[in-house]
PDB file of C-alpha atoms in Angstrom:
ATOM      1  CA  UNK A 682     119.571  79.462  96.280  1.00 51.00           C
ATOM      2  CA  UNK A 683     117.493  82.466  94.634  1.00 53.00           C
ATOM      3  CA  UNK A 684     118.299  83.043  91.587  1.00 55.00           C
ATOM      4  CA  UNK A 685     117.599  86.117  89.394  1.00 57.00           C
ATOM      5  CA  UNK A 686     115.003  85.529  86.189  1.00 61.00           C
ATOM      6  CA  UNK A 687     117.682  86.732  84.039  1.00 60.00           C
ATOM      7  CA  UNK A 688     120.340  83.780  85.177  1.00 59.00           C
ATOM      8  CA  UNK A 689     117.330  81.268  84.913  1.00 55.00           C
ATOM      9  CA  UNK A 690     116.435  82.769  81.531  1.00 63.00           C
ATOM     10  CA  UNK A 691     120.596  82.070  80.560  1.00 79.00           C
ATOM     11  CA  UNK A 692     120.683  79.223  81.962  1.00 80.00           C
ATOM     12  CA  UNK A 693     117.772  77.493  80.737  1.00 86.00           C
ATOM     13  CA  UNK A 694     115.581  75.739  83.058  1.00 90.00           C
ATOM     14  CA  UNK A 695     117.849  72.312  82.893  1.00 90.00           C
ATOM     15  CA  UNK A 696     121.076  73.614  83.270  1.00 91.00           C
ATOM     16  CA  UNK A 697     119.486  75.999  86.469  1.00 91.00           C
ATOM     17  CA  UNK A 698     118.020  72.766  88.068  1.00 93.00           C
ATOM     18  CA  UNK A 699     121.535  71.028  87.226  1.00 92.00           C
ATOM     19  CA  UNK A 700     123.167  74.000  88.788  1.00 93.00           C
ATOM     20  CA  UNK A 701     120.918  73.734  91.714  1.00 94.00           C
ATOM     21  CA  UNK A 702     120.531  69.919  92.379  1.00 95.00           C
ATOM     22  CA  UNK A 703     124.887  69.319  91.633  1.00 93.00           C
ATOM     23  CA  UNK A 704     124.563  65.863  93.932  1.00 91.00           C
ATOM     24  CA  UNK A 705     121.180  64.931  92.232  1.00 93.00           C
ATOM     25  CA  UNK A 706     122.456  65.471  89.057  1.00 94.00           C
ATOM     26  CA  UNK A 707     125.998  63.963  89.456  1.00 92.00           C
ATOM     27  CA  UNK A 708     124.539  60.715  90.839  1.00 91.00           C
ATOM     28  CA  UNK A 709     122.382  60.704  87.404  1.00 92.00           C
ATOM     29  CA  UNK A 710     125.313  60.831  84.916  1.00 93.00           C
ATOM     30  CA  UNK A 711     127.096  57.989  87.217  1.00 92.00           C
ATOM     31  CA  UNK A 712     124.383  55.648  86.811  1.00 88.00           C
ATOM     32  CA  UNK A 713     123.667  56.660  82.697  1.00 91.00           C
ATOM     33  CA  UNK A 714     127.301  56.394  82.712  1.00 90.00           C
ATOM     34  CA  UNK A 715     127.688  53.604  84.731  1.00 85.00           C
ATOM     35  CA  UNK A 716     125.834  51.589  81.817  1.00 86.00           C
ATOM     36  CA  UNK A 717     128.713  51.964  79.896  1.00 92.00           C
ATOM     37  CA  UNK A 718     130.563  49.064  81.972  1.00 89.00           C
ATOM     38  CA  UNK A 719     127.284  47.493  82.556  1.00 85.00           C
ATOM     39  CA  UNK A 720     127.037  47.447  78.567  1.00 93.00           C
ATOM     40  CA  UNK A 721     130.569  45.365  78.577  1.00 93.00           C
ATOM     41  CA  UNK A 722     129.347  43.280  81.242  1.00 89.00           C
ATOM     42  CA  UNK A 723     126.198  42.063  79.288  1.00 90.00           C
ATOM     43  CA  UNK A 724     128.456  41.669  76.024  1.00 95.00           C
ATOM     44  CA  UNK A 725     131.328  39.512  77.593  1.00 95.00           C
ATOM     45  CA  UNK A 726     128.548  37.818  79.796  1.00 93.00           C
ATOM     46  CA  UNK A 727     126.562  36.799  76.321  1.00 94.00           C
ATOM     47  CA  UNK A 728     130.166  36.294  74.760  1.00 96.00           C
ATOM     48  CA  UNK A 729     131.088  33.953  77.579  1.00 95.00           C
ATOM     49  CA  UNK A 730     127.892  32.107  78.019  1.00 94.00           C
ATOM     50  CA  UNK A 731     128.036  30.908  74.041  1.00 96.00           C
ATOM     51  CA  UNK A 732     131.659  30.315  73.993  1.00 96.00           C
ATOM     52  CA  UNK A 733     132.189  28.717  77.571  1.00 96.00           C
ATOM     53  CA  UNK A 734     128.870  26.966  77.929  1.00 93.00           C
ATOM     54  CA  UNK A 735     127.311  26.707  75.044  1.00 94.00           C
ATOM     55  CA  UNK A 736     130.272  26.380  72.088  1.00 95.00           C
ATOM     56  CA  UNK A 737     132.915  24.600  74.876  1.00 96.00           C
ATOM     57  CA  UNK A 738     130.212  23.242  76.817  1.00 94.00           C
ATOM     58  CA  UNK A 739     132.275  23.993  79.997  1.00 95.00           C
ATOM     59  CA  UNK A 740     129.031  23.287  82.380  1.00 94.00           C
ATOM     60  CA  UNK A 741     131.038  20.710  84.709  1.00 96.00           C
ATOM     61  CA  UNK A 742     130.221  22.090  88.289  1.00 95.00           C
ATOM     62  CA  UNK A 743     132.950  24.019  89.624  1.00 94.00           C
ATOM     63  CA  UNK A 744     133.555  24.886  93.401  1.00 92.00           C
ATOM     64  CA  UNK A 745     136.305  26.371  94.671  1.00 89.00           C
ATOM     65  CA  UNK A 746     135.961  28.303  98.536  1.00 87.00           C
ATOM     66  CA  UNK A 747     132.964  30.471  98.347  1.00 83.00           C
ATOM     67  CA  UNK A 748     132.682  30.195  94.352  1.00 84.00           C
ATOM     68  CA  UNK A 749     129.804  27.757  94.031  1.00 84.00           C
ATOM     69  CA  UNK A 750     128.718  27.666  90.292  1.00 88.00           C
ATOM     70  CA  UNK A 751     126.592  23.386  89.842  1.00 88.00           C
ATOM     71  CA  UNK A 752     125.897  22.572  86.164  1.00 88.00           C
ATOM     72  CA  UNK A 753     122.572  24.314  86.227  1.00 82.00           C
ATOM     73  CA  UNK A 754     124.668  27.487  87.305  1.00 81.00           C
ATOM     74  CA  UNK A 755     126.605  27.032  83.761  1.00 90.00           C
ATOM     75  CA  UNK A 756     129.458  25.630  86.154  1.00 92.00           C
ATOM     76  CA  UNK A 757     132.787  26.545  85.217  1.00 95.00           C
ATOM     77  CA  UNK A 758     131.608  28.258  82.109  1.00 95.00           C
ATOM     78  CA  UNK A 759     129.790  30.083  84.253  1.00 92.00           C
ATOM     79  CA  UNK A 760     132.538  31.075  86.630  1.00 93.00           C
ATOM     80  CA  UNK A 761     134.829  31.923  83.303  1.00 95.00           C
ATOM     81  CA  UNK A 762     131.892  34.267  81.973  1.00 94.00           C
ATOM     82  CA  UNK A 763     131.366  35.929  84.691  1.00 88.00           C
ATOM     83  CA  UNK A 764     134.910  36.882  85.604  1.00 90.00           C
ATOM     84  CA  UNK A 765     135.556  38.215  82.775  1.00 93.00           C
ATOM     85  CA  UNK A 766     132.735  40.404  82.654  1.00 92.00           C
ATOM     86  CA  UNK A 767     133.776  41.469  85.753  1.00 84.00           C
ATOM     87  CA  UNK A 768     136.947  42.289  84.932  1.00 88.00           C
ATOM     88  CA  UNK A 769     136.215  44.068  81.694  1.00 93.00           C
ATOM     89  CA  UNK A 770     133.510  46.120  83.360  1.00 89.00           C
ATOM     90  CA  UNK A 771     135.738  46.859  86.313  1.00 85.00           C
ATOM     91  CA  UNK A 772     138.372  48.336  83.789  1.00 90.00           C
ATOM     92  CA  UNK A 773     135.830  50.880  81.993  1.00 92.00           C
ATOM     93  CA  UNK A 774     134.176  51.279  85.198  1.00 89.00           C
ATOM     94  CA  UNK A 775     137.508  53.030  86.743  1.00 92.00           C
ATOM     95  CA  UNK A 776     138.294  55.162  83.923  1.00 91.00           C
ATOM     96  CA  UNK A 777     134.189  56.409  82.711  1.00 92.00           C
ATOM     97  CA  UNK A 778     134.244  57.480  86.866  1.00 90.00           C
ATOM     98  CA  UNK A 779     137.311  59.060  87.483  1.00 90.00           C
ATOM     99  CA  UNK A 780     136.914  61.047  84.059  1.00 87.00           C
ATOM    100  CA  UNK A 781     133.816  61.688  83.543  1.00 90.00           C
ATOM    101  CA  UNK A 782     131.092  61.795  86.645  1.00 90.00           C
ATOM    102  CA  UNK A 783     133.530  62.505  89.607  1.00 90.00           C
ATOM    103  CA  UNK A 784     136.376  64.715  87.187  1.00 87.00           C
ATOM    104  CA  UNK A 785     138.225  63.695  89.794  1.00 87.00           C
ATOM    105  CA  UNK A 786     141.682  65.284  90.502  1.00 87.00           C
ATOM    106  CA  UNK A 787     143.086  62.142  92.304  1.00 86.00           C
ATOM    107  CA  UNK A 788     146.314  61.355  91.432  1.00 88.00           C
ATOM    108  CA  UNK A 789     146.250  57.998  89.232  1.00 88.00           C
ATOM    109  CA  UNK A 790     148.175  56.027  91.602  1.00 89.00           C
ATOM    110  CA  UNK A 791     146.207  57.396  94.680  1.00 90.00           C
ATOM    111  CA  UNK A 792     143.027  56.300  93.199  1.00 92.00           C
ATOM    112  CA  UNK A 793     144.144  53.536  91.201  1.00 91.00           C
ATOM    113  CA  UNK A 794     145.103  51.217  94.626  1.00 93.00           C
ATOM    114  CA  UNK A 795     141.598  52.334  96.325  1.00 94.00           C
ATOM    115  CA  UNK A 796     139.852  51.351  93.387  1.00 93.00           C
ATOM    116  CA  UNK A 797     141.487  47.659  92.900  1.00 92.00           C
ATOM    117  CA  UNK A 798     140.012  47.175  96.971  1.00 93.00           C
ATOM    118  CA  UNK A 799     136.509  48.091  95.766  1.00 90.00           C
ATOM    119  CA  UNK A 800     136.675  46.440  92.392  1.00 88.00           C
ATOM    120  CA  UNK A 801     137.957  42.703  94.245  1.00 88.00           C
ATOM    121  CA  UNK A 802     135.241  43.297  96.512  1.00 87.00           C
ATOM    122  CA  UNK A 803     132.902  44.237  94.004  1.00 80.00           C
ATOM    123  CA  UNK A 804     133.979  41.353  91.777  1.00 77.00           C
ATOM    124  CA  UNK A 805     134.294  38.673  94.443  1.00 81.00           C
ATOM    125  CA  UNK A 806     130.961  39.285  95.360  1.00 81.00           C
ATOM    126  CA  UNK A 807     129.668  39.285  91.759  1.00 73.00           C
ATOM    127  CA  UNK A 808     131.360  35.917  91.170  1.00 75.00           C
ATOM    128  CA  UNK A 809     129.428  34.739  94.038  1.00 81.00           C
ATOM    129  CA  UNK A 810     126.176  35.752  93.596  1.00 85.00           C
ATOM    130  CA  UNK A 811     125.898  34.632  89.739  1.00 82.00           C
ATOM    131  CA  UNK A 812     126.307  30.712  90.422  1.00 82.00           C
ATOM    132  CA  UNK A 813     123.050  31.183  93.145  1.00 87.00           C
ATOM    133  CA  UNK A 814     121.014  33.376  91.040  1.00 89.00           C
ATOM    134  CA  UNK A 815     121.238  31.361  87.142  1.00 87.00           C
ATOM    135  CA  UNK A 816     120.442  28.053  89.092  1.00 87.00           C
ATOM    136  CA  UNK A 817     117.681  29.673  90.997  1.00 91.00           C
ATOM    137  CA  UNK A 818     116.260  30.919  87.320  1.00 91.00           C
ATOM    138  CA  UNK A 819     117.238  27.774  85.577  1.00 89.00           C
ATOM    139  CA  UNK A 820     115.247  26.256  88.353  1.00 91.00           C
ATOM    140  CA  UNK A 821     112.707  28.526  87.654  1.00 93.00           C
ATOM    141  CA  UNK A 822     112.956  27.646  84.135  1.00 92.00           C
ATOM    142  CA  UNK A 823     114.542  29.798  82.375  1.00 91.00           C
ATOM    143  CA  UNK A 824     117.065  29.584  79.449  1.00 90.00           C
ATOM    144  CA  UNK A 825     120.947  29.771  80.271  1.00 86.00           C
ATOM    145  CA  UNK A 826     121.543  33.201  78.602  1.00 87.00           C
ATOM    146  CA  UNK A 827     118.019  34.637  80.372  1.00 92.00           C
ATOM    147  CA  UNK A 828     119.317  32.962  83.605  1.00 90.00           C
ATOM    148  CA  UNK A 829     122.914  34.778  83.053  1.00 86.00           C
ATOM    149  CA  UNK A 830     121.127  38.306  81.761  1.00 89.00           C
ATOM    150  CA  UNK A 831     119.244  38.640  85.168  1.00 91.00           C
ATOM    151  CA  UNK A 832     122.530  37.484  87.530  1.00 88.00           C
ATOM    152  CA  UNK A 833     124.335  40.925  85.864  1.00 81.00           C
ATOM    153  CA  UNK A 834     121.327  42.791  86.408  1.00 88.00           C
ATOM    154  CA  UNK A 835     121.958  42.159  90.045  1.00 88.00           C
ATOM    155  CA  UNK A 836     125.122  42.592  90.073  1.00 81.00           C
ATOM    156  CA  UNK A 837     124.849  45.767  88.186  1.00 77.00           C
ATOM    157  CA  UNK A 838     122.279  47.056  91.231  1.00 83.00           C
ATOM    158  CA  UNK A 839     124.707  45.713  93.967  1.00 85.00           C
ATOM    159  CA  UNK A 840     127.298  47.283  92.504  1.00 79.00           C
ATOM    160  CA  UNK A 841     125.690  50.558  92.495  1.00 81.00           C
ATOM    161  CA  UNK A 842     124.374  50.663  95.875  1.00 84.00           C
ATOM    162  CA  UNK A 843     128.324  50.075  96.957  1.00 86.00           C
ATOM    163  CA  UNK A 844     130.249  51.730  94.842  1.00 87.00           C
ATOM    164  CA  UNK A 845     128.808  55.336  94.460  1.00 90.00           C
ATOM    165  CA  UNK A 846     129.370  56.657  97.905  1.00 90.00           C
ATOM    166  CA  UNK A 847     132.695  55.010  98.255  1.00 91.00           C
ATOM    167  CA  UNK A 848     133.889  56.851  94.763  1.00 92.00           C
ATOM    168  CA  UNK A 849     132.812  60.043  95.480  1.00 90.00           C
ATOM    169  CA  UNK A 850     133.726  60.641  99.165  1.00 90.00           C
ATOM    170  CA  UNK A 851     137.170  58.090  99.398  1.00 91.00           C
ATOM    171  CA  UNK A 852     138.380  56.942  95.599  1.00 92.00           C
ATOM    172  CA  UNK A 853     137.724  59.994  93.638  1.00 90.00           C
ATOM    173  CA  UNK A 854     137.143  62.838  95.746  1.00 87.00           C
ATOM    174  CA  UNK A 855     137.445  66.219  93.992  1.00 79.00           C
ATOM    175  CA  UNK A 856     139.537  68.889  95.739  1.00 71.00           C
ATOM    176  CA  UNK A 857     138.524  71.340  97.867  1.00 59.00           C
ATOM    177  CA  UNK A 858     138.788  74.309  95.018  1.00 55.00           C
ATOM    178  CA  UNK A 859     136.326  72.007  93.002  1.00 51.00           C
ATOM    179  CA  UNK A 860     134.072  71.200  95.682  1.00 51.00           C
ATOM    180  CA  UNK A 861     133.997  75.053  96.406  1.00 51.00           C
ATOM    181  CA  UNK A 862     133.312  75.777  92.586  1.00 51.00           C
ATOM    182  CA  UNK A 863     130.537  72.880  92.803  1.00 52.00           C
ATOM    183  CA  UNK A 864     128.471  74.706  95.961  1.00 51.00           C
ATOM    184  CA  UNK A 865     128.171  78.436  94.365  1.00 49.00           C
TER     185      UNK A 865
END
């Protein structure tokens, strides 16, 4: 796209290369934003971890179908933490998205139902993959709320990976008048 040194000069060289580079620069304020849910995942999950495991002292193992969370996993305290996290993060997750990165002008409902399929998946997989990764780092060593701080930090990344191309192209697609408006 050339652009005349006048329009650069309006612009400003940031909002020219955020004209320019709309897919670059979209994927940027969905991961800054995205840290808004990650934010309420690390508060519930250092909520959790002192109330469930560490004030209940809910560390019994628990193991229900795929959920496999021993003692050194924080057990069902574990479990409890990290669903809600989930949940909570899943919640702001839907609405900083929708609003914000994609302005999406999905109906609600139409997004809404899309969203709950991701967010199970998403969650389901992030109740797994806690219980493995706190043992492994309790194995390792470290402390419960360390151990617990480093399983959302890869669920945050997982979640990522998944979720931003199924938001933007299937969940919260913008029109076509917007994506039109997006490519001049």
């Amino acid at each position: 796209m050339t652009n005349t040194n006048a329009e650069t000069q309006q612009l400003g060289p940031i909002r020219q290369w955020i004209k320019d580079h709309p897919t670059i620069w979209e994927f940027i304020v969905f991961n800054v934003l995205s840290n808004i849910s990650t934010i309420a995942r690390f508060v519930v999950t250092w909520i959790g971890t002192a109330v469930f495991v560490a004030g209940l002292g809910l560390t019994a193992p628990f193991h229900f179908l795929i959920f496999n969370y021993p003692e050194s996993g924080n057990g069902l305290g574990g479990f409890l933490t990290f669903l809600f996290a989930e949940v909570i993060a899943q919640v702001v997750n839907f609405f900083v998205q929708m609003k914000w990165v994609f302005k999406s002008d999905s109906s609600f409902k139409d997004a809404a139902w899309k969203y709950a399929i991701l967010a199970v998946v998403i969650v389901v997989v992030n109740l797994v993959l806690p219980g493995y990764v706190t043992s492994l780092c309790q194995g390792w060593g470290l402390n419960a709320g360390l151990a617990g701080t480093i399983a959302s930090v890869v669920n945050t990344v997982l979640a990522v990976v998944v979720s931003y191309p199924l938001l933007k192209f299937w969940i919260m697609p913008k029109n076509k008048d917007a994506k039109a408006s997006d490519a001049e």
